[in-house]
Amino acid sequence: MDHTESEGQGRGGCPASADLLARPLEFISEDHLRERQICAVIDGLIMAISLDRRAALAVLRFVNEELNVHLRDEAEDLFPLLMQRCTAEDSIEDALDRIKADQLAVIRLLPDVRAALAGCLDTGADLSASERAMLTQFAAHMRRHLVAENAILLPIARARLTQADLQLLSAHMRARRGLAPDPDLIDVD
Ligand SMILES: [Fe+2]
């Protein structure tokens, strides 16, 4: 693979800024915007007759460097906090189950996505029909995940999570990215 290639402006946008981690739900919302942009890049890869190497590299970098940590933010912190704070009338269990199913499908496809893109980048081959079909599935699960979360989970989280919940979520998201605790939040009760 040519490691000198860059992602390119406008092909998948930029990762959410770490400055936004003080507002973790906004950070997650930005991550979803990023996912939506990457899905559009995947659509372009699927439709292109020959491999767009910069687009393939942008998607490969996203799945290797950004997606896993986003999924962990939600599975390990956001979802448990929601289960803790939501009442029966919020009825989030069904939505959460559907979202988790799409997340699981995304996770299961990750090795195939990596192998297809890295393989094409290494050999210069175009994506095969089966690889294009697999990427179509991957983008569909990502889109369902982010649409349901934006429409259902994030609005409920904004209403139900306490300030302490948000600080905990922010601290765990910072730690997951190897960042020191936010100095403004240290020793805050
Ligand atoms: Fe998400």
CSV table of N, CA and C and ligand atoms in Angstrom, one decimal, residues 28 32 35 70-71 74 103 145-146 149, ligand 1:
chain,number,residue,atom,x,y,z
A,28,ILE,N,-20.8,12.5,19.8
A,28,ILE,CA,-21.4,11.3,19.1
A,28,ILE,C,-22.2,11.7,17.9
A,32,HIS,N,-21.7,10.6,14.0
A,32,HIS,CA,-22.7,10.1,13.1
A,32,HIS,C,-22.7,10.9,11.7
A,35,GLU,N,-20.0,9.3,9.9
A,35,GLU,CA,-20.4,8.0,9.4
A,35,GLU,C,-21.2,8.2,8.1
A,70,HIS,N,-16.0,4.5,18.4
A,70,HIS,CA,-17.3,5.1,18.4
A,70,HIS,C,-18.3,4.0,18.9
A,71,LEU,N,-18.2,2.8,18.4
A,71,LEU,CA,-19.1,1.7,18.8
A,71,LEU,C,-18.9,1.4,20.2
A,74,GLU,N,-20.6,3.8,22.6
A,74,GLU,CA,-22.0,3.6,22.8
A,74,GLU,C,-22.3,2.3,23.6
A,103,GLN,N,-25.3,-2.7,14.9
A,103,GLN,CA,-23.9,-2.6,15.3
A,103,GLN,C,-23.2,-3.9,15.2
A,145,HIS,N,-28.1,2.3,11.7
A,145,HIS,CA,-27.6,2.6,13.1
A,145,HIS,C,-27.6,4.1,13.4
A,146,LEU,N,-27.1,4.9,12.5
A,146,LEU,CA,-27.0,6.3,12.9
A,146,LEU,C,-28.3,7.0,12.8
A,149,GLU,N,-30.3,6.1,16.0
A,149,GLU,CA,-29.7,6.8,17.1
A,149,GLU,C,-29.9,8.3,17.1
B,1,FE,FE,-23.5,5.6,16.8
